[in-house]
Amino acid sequence: MAKEFRSTIAISAAPANPPLSTHKLFDSSYVEFTGSPVDEFTIRIRTVNKLSPQPASFDAYQGQLVLLGTVAAVESFLRAVFRRAISIDPICQEKASKKDVSYAAALHLTVDLLPEALLERISFTSFDNIEKALKELLGVSGELPADVKSVIDDYVKVCHLRHCAVHRFGKLGASNAVHLGLLEHKVLLEKPLILDYIALQNAIAIATAFVRTLNGFLFNVLISRLPDGYFSGSYGTDRGRFLVYYRMFADRASSSKSAAPRFIYADFQKERAKHLANLHKAKK
């Protein structure tokens, strides 16, 4: 059989690849952040935003890179909060125990990092994916509150802008146009994203609102479903148990810091007592 003809014209010269030892590019001495995932997000988003070009000399492409870093910071928060919730909460553990992980993950990841393997196939870039992960891995039941739905919807828009920047060098694809609203965006298909300073800062604000709203929501979900008798009603007695949840969600790195744990504990006990009193009254 005759060999297929294939020309060998050098239309674009390519240099030889330099060596890239990828195993040397990761920090083996890295120690996991010990603060809350929301604090880690706050620190990262500040660092990312330092790279934002200023209004007078704003560069749209540089702005797109900051947008990528913003979404990466959110995704890191989500993975950290899911992983730690599964590590400490019995209901989350029960939900996660039904899921499969790869053999390599089971063999090489430590117990506290193993839940990370459950998230490898999850993309937190759509409402459905985020809601599904909350329900299937963290056992969040019922319909999501309106404020949580709203921040997810807004954040997903940022994810679509980021998708354009990553996969299409800023140009709007058909799938992204459909999700953003085809009626308004169909004339913009294959047009480049022009991200200005205000739009970038708004996107960062939306990402931050999403993280903080979800952080507060999950704290209340996890702590509210602890069984009766889990807390005695005395902060001195319950301090150790309460701090496990408080430290996972407490905001200590932003300008709007969480109240001290004893005050959060007191508010929780008041709310639970009021709820139980209303249930008792309803039964009469």
mmCIF file of C-alpha atoms in Angstrom:
data_model
loop_
_atom_site.group_PDB
_atom_site.id
_atom_site.type_symbol
_atom_site.label_atom_id
_atom_site.label_comp_id
_atom_site.label_asym_id
_atom_site.label_seq_id
_atom_site.Cartn_x
_atom_site.Cartn_y
_atom_site.Cartn_z
ATOM 1 C CA MET A 1 0.000 0.000 0.000
ATOM 2 C CA ALA A 2 1.396 3.362 -1.028
ATOM 3 C CA LYS A 3 2.484 5.693 1.749
ATOM 4 C CA GLU A 4 0.248 8.727 2.220
ATOM 5 C CA PHE A 5 1.739 11.963 0.967
ATOM 6 C CA ARG A 6 2.486 14.540 3.671
ATOM 7 C CA SER A 7 4.401 17.703 2.854
ATOM 8 C CA THR A 8 7.241 18.851 5.135
ATOM 9 C CA ILE A 9 7.306 22.589 4.464
ATOM 10 C CA ALA A 10 8.520 24.632 7.444
ATOM 11 C CA ILE A 11 5.799 27.299 7.394
ATOM 12 C CA SER A 12 6.314 28.161 11.075
ATOM 13 C CA ALA A 13 9.620 27.321 12.687
ATOM 14 C CA ALA A 14 9.402 25.791 16.152
ATOM 15 C CA PRO A 15 12.292 25.904 18.627
ATOM 16 C CA ALA A 16 13.290 22.805 20.559
ATOM 17 C CA ASN A 17 11.410 22.427 23.824
ATOM 18 C CA PRO A 18 13.371 23.304 26.962
ATOM 19 C CA PRO A 19 13.260 20.788 29.825
ATOM 20 C CA LEU A 20 10.340 21.178 32.226
ATOM 21 C CA SER A 21 10.710 19.074 35.360
ATOM 22 C CA THR A 22 7.181 19.494 36.683
ATOM 23 C CA HIS A 23 7.893 17.640 39.932
ATOM 24 C CA LYS A 24 10.261 20.454 40.879
ATOM 25 C CA LEU A 25 7.657 23.172 40.370
ATOM 26 C CA PHE A 26 5.545 22.385 43.437
ATOM 27 C CA ASP A 27 6.431 23.355 46.991
ATOM 28 C CA SER A 28 6.991 20.123 48.903
ATOM 29 C CA SER A 29 7.428 22.069 52.156
ATOM 30 C CA TYR A 30 3.973 23.659 51.933
ATOM 31 C CA VAL A 31 1.811 23.328 55.044
ATOM 32 C CA GLU A 32 -1.984 23.558 54.787
ATOM 33 C CA PHE A 33 -3.521 26.861 55.879
ATOM 34 C CA THR A 34 -4.826 26.461 59.430
ATOM 35 C CA GLY A 35 -7.366 29.288 59.385
ATOM 36 C CA SER A 36 -10.870 29.111 57.984
ATOM 37 C CA PRO A 37 -11.474 28.720 54.226
ATOM 38 C CA VAL A 38 -13.126 32.157 54.138
ATOM 39 C CA ASP A 39 -10.004 33.714 55.686
ATOM 40 C CA GLU A 40 -7.830 31.970 53.123
ATOM 41 C CA PHE A 41 -10.075 33.346 50.374
ATOM 42 C CA THR A 42 -9.829 36.875 51.802
ATOM 43 C CA ILE A 43 -6.033 36.722 51.827
ATOM 44 C CA ARG A 44 -5.885 35.328 48.301
ATOM 45 C CA ILE A 45 -8.352 37.791 46.801
ATOM 46 C CA ARG A 46 -6.375 40.690 48.275
ATOM 47 C CA THR A 47 -3.213 39.307 46.699
ATOM 48 C CA VAL A 48 -4.909 38.776 43.341
ATOM 49 C CA ASN A 49 -6.448 42.249 43.357
ATOM 50 C CA LYS A 50 -3.018 43.822 43.878
ATOM 51 C CA LEU A 51 -2.316 42.722 40.308
ATOM 52 C CA SER A 52 -5.333 44.618 38.993
ATOM 53 C CA PRO A 53 -4.242 47.397 36.624
ATOM 54 C CA GLN A 54 -5.282 50.841 37.761
ATOM 55 C CA PRO A 55 -8.006 52.810 35.913
ATOM 56 C CA ALA A 56 -5.647 55.291 34.279
ATOM 57 C CA SER A 57 -3.558 52.549 32.678
ATOM 58 C CA PHE A 58 -6.015 49.670 32.647
ATOM 59 C CA ASP A 59 -5.076 46.756 30.405
ATOM 60 C CA ALA A 60 -8.034 44.542 29.477
ATOM 61 C CA TYR A 61 -5.913 41.413 29.043
ATOM 62 C CA GLN A 62 -4.227 41.903 32.383
ATOM 63 C CA GLY A 63 -7.691 42.403 33.854
ATOM 64 C CA GLN A 64 -8.746 39.050 32.429
ATOM 65 C CA LEU A 65 -5.830 37.389 34.215
ATOM 66 C CA VAL A 66 -6.991 38.918 37.502
ATOM 67 C CA LEU A 67 -10.455 37.553 36.739
ATOM 68 C CA LEU A 68 -8.947 34.073 36.343
ATOM 69 C CA GLY A 69 -7.239 34.410 39.701
ATOM 70 C CA THR A 70 -10.496 35.538 41.304
ATOM 71 C CA VAL A 71 -12.413 32.460 40.149
ATOM 72 C CA ALA A 72 -9.481 30.258 41.166
ATOM 73 C CA ALA A 73 -9.652 31.745 44.678
ATOM 74 C CA VAL A 74 -13.380 30.941 44.859
ATOM 75 C CA GLU A 75 -12.838 27.386 43.650
ATOM 76 C CA SER A 76 -10.109 26.922 46.248
ATOM 77 C CA PHE A 77 -12.505 28.155 48.949
ATOM 78 C CA LEU A 78 -15.198 25.716 47.812
ATOM 79 C CA ARG A 79 -12.824 22.768 47.822
ATOM 80 C CA ALA A 80 -11.465 23.693 51.242
ATOM 81 C CA VAL A 81 -14.892 24.141 52.815
ATOM 82 C CA PHE A 82 -16.218 20.897 51.309
ATOM 83 C CA ARG A 83 -13.130 18.967 52.385
ATOM 84 C CA ARG A 84 -13.188 20.267 55.939
ATOM 85 C CA ALA A 85 -16.940 19.850 56.332
ATOM 86 C CA ILE A 86 -16.603 16.208 55.322
ATOM 87 C CA SER A 87 -13.748 15.813 57.788
ATOM 88 C CA ILE A 88 -15.633 17.124 60.840
ATOM 89 C CA ASP A 89 -19.360 16.634 60.292
ATOM 90 C CA PRO A 90 -21.077 13.216 60.680
ATOM 91 C CA ILE A 91 -23.827 13.883 58.116
ATOM 92 C CA CYS A 92 -21.309 15.123 55.548
ATOM 93 C CA GLN A 93 -19.202 12.037 56.221
ATOM 94 C CA GLU A 94 -22.208 9.768 55.731
ATOM 95 C CA LYS A 95 -23.004 11.427 52.398
ATOM 96 C CA ALA A 96 -19.405 11.289 51.214
ATOM 97 C CA SER A 97 -19.010 7.639 52.203
ATOM 98 C CA LYS A 98 -21.290 6.661 49.308
ATOM 99 C CA LYS A 99 -18.951 8.200 46.736
ATOM 100 C CA ASP A 100 -15.985 6.578 44.983
ATOM 101 C CA VAL A 101 -12.430 7.906 44.846
ATOM 102 C CA SER A 102 -9.573 6.842 42.599
ATOM 103 C CA TYR A 103 -7.152 4.159 43.754
ATOM 104 C CA ALA A 104 -4.257 6.619 43.536
ATOM 105 C CA ALA A 105 -6.075 9.049 45.840
ATOM 106 C CA ALA A 106 -6.920 6.315 48.344
ATOM 107 C CA LEU A 107 -3.330 5.125 48.314
ATOM 108 C CA HIS A 108 -1.484 8.410 48.592
ATOM 109 C CA LEU A 109 -3.715 11.075 50.172
ATOM 110 C CA THR A 110 -3.848 11.538 53.934
ATOM 111 C CA VAL A 111 -7.192 11.051 55.685
ATOM 112 C CA ASP A 112 -7.845 14.779 56.050
ATOM 113 C CA LEU A 113 -7.090 15.429 52.356
ATOM 114 C CA LEU A 114 -8.902 12.376 50.969
ATOM 115 C CA PRO A 115 -12.233 14.244 50.575
ATOM 116 C CA GLU A 116 -10.427 16.424 48.021
ATOM 117 C CA ALA A 117 -10.508 13.435 45.659
ATOM 118 C CA LEU A 118 -14.314 13.537 45.677
ATOM 119 C CA LEU A 119 -14.172 16.991 44.114
ATOM 120 C CA GLU A 120 -11.877 16.155 41.204
ATOM 121 C CA ARG A 121 -14.741 15.631 38.760
ATOM 122 C CA ILE A 122 -16.895 18.517 40.017
ATOM 123 C CA SER A 123 -16.886 21.867 38.239
ATOM 124 C CA PHE A 124 -18.229 24.667 40.430
ATOM 125 C CA THR A 125 -19.168 26.845 37.476
ATOM 126 C CA SER A 126 -22.924 26.283 37.153
ATOM 127 C CA PHE A 127 -25.897 26.628 39.479
ATOM 128 C CA ASP A 128 -26.851 22.984 39.011
ATOM 129 C CA ASN A 129 -23.358 21.692 39.799
ATOM 130 C CA ILE A 130 -23.027 23.818 42.927
ATOM 131 C CA GLU A 131 -26.490 22.879 44.192
ATOM 132 C CA LYS A 132 -25.900 19.186 43.438
ATOM 133 C CA ALA A 133 -22.600 19.179 45.330
ATOM 134 C CA LEU A 134 -24.194 20.897 48.335
ATOM 135 C CA LYS A 135 -26.938 18.293 48.472
ATOM 136 C CA GLU A 136 -24.981 15.156 47.588
ATOM 137 C CA LEU A 137 -21.775 15.794 49.546
ATOM 138 C CA LEU A 138 -22.874 18.038 52.414
ATOM 139 C CA GLY A 139 -26.445 16.828 52.821
ATOM 140 C CA VAL A 140 -28.021 20.261 52.373
ATOM 141 C CA SER A 141 -31.753 19.591 52.232
ATOM 142 C CA GLY A 142 -34.697 21.536 50.861
ATOM 143 C CA GLU A 143 -34.694 24.503 48.541
ATOM 144 C CA LEU A 144 -31.806 26.905 48.783
ATOM 145 C CA PRO A 145 -32.650 30.295 50.348
ATOM 146 C CA ALA A 146 -33.296 33.192 47.975
ATOM 147 C CA ASP A 147 -30.108 35.039 48.949
ATOM 148 C CA VAL A 148 -27.982 31.939 48.286
ATOM 149 C CA LYS A 149 -29.651 31.380 44.909
ATOM 150 C CA SER A 150 -29.069 35.008 43.991
ATOM 151 C CA VAL A 151 -25.342 35.016 44.748
ATOM 152 C CA ILE A 152 -24.875 31.717 42.909
ATOM 153 C CA ASP A 153 -26.632 33.098 39.828
ATOM 154 C CA ASP A 154 -24.454 36.212 39.846
ATOM 155 C CA TYR A 155 -21.264 34.240 40.434
ATOM 156 C CA VAL A 156 -22.034 31.877 37.536
ATOM 157 C CA LYS A 157 -22.059 34.921 35.227
ATOM 158 C CA VAL A 158 -18.507 35.666 36.360
ATOM 159 C CA CYS A 159 -17.597 32.044 35.625
ATOM 160 C CA HIS A 160 -18.843 32.418 32.041
ATOM 161 C CA LEU A 161 -16.701 35.523 31.556
ATOM 162 C CA ARG A 162 -13.766 33.582 32.933
ATOM 163 C CA HIS A 163 -14.543 30.696 30.549
ATOM 164 C CA CYS A 164 -14.360 33.091 27.606
ATOM 165 C CA ALA A 165 -11.037 34.441 28.846
ATOM 166 C CA VAL A 166 -9.495 30.993 29.425
ATOM 167 C CA HIS A 167 -10.738 29.040 26.432
ATOM 168 C CA ARG A 168 -11.368 31.663 23.766
ATOM 169 C CA PHE A 169 -8.895 34.471 24.585
ATOM 170 C CA GLY A 170 -11.828 36.587 25.660
ATOM 171 C CA LYS A 171 -14.220 35.937 22.775
ATOM 172 C CA LEU A 172 -17.857 35.088 23.502
ATOM 173 C CA GLY A 173 -18.855 31.553 22.568
ATOM 174 C CA ALA A 174 -22.349 30.332 21.789
ATOM 175 C CA SER A 175 -22.709 28.277 24.981
ATOM 176 C CA ASN A 176 -21.648 31.188 27.157
ATOM 177 C CA ALA A 177 -24.019 33.501 25.265
ATOM 178 C CA VAL A 178 -26.919 31.131 25.949
ATOM 179 C CA HIS A 179 -26.199 31.090 29.681
ATOM 180 C CA LEU A 180 -25.671 34.845 29.874
ATOM 181 C CA GLY A 181 -28.834 35.551 27.891
ATOM 182 C CA LEU A 182 -28.960 34.864 24.179
ATOM 183 C CA LEU A 183 -31.355 37.714 23.395
ATOM 184 C CA GLU A 184 -28.869 40.317 24.605
ATOM 185 C CA HIS A 185 -25.682 38.506 23.622
ATOM 186 C CA LYS A 186 -26.361 36.904 20.217
ATOM 187 C CA VAL A 187 -25.043 39.951 18.365
ATOM 188 C CA LEU A 188 -21.853 39.678 20.425
ATOM 189 C CA LEU A 189 -20.919 36.119 19.407
ATOM 190 C CA GLU A 190 -17.179 35.826 18.704
ATOM 191 C CA LYS A 191 -16.671 39.398 19.907
ATOM 192 C CA PRO A 192 -13.866 39.967 22.460
ATOM 193 C CA LEU A 193 -14.464 40.721 26.115
ATOM 194 C CA ILE A 194 -13.571 44.295 27.005
ATOM 195 C CA LEU A 195 -13.123 44.185 30.762
ATOM 196 C CA ASP A 196 -12.679 47.622 32.304
ATOM 197 C CA TYR A 197 -11.618 48.479 35.846
ATOM 198 C CA ILE A 198 -15.144 48.913 37.226
ATOM 199 C CA ALA A 199 -16.385 45.658 35.657
ATOM 200 C CA LEU A 200 -13.416 43.771 37.094
ATOM 201 C CA GLN A 201 -13.961 45.171 40.580
ATOM 202 C CA ASN A 202 -17.664 44.328 40.318
ATOM 203 C CA ALA A 203 -16.778 40.763 39.363
ATOM 204 C CA ILE A 204 -14.465 40.517 42.387
ATOM 205 C CA ALA A 205 -17.233 41.909 44.610
ATOM 206 C CA ILE A 206 -19.698 39.333 43.238
ATOM 207 C CA ALA A 207 -17.244 36.509 43.876
ATOM 208 C CA THR A 208 -16.661 37.780 47.415
ATOM 209 C CA ALA A 209 -20.397 38.049 48.111
ATOM 210 C CA PHE A 210 -20.860 34.484 46.878
ATOM 211 C CA VAL A 211 -18.127 33.149 49.167
ATOM 212 C CA ARG A 212 -19.301 35.018 52.264
ATOM 213 C CA THR A 213 -22.990 34.231 51.765
ATOM 214 C CA LEU A 214 -22.309 30.545 51.197
ATOM 215 C CA ASN A 215 -19.907 30.463 54.143
ATOM 216 C CA GLY A 216 -22.575 31.828 56.499
ATOM 217 C CA PHE A 217 -25.256 29.562 55.047
ATOM 218 C CA LEU A 218 -23.190 26.409 55.499
ATOM 219 C CA PHE A 219 -22.199 27.321 59.054
ATOM 220 C CA ASN A 220 -25.865 27.602 59.979
ATOM 221 C CA VAL A 221 -26.821 24.410 58.109
ATOM 222 C CA LEU A 222 -24.169 22.285 59.780
ATOM 223 C CA ILE A 223 -24.579 23.624 63.302
ATOM 224 C CA SER A 224 -28.400 23.651 63.206
ATOM 225 C CA ARG A 225 -28.713 19.956 62.415
ATOM 226 C CA LEU A 226 -26.507 18.750 65.267
ATOM 227 C CA PRO A 227 -28.628 16.432 67.418
ATOM 228 C CA ASP A 228 -30.428 17.564 70.559
ATOM 229 C CA GLY A 229 -28.104 17.217 73.495
ATOM 230 C CA TYR A 230 -24.955 17.815 71.436
ATOM 231 C CA PHE A 231 -24.542 21.087 73.331
ATOM 232 C CA SER A 232 -25.234 21.311 77.050
ATOM 233 C CA GLY A 233 -26.140 25.000 77.065
ATOM 234 C CA SER A 234 -22.961 26.012 78.885
ATOM 235 C CA TYR A 235 -20.255 27.595 76.761
ATOM 236 C CA GLY A 236 -17.568 26.522 79.213
ATOM 237 C CA THR A 237 -18.632 22.897 78.800
ATOM 238 C CA ASP A 238 -19.287 23.078 75.067
ATOM 239 C CA ARG A 239 -16.376 25.309 74.056
ATOM 240 C CA GLY A 240 -14.265 22.549 72.493
ATOM 241 C CA ARG A 241 -17.128 21.096 70.455
ATOM 242 C CA PHE A 242 -18.386 24.484 69.348
ATOM 243 C CA LEU A 243 -14.967 25.732 68.264
ATOM 244 C CA VAL A 244 -14.660 22.863 65.776
ATOM 245 C CA TYR A 245 -17.462 24.454 63.739
ATOM 246 C CA TYR A 246 -16.741 28.086 64.622
ATOM 247 C CA ARG A 247 -13.103 27.927 63.519
ATOM 248 C CA MET A 248 -14.038 26.369 60.214
ATOM 249 C CA PHE A 249 -16.302 29.275 59.243
ATOM 250 C CA ALA A 250 -15.139 32.254 61.320
ATOM 251 C CA ASP A 251 -14.117 35.391 59.449
ATOM 252 C CA ARG A 252 -11.032 36.836 61.092
ATOM 253 C CA ALA A 253 -9.166 38.249 58.098
ATOM 254 C CA SER A 254 -11.635 40.806 56.710
ATOM 255 C CA SER A 255 -12.743 44.178 58.040
ATOM 256 C CA SER A 256 -16.066 42.585 59.118
ATOM 257 C CA LYS A 257 -14.762 40.002 61.531
ATOM 258 C CA SER A 258 -16.973 37.376 63.130
ATOM 259 C CA ALA A 259 -18.014 37.962 66.717
ATOM 260 C CA ALA A 260 -16.128 36.074 69.423
ATOM 261 C CA PRO A 261 -17.148 32.398 69.687
ATOM 262 C CA ARG A 262 -18.883 32.765 73.051
ATOM 263 C CA PHE A 263 -21.208 35.420 71.575
ATOM 264 C CA ILE A 264 -21.984 33.325 68.494
ATOM 265 C CA TYR A 265 -22.638 30.369 70.809
ATOM 266 C CA ALA A 266 -25.000 32.461 72.945
ATOM 267 C CA ASP A 267 -26.926 33.655 69.894
ATOM 268 C CA PHE A 268 -27.221 30.079 68.654
ATOM 269 C CA GLN A 269 -28.581 28.883 71.993
ATOM 270 C CA LYS A 270 -31.145 31.722 72.054
ATOM 271 C CA GLU A 271 -32.348 30.901 68.552
ATOM 272 C CA ARG A 272 -32.623 27.178 69.295
ATOM 273 C CA ALA A 273 -34.457 27.818 72.585
ATOM 274 C CA LYS A 274 -36.920 30.122 70.815
ATOM 275 C CA HIS A 275 -37.503 27.515 68.112
ATOM 276 C CA LEU A 276 -38.137 24.763 70.667
ATOM 277 C CA ALA A 277 -40.509 27.033 72.604
ATOM 278 C CA ASN A 278 -42.495 27.725 69.425
ATOM 279 C CA LEU A 279 -42.687 24.003 68.665
ATOM 280 C CA HIS A 280 -43.933 23.305 72.185
ATOM 281 C CA LYS A 281 -46.521 26.072 71.870
ATOM 282 C CA ALA A 282 -47.719 24.732 68.510
ATOM 283 C CA LYS A 283 -48.333 21.283 70.005
ATOM 284 C CA LYS A 284 -50.702 22.639 72.624
#
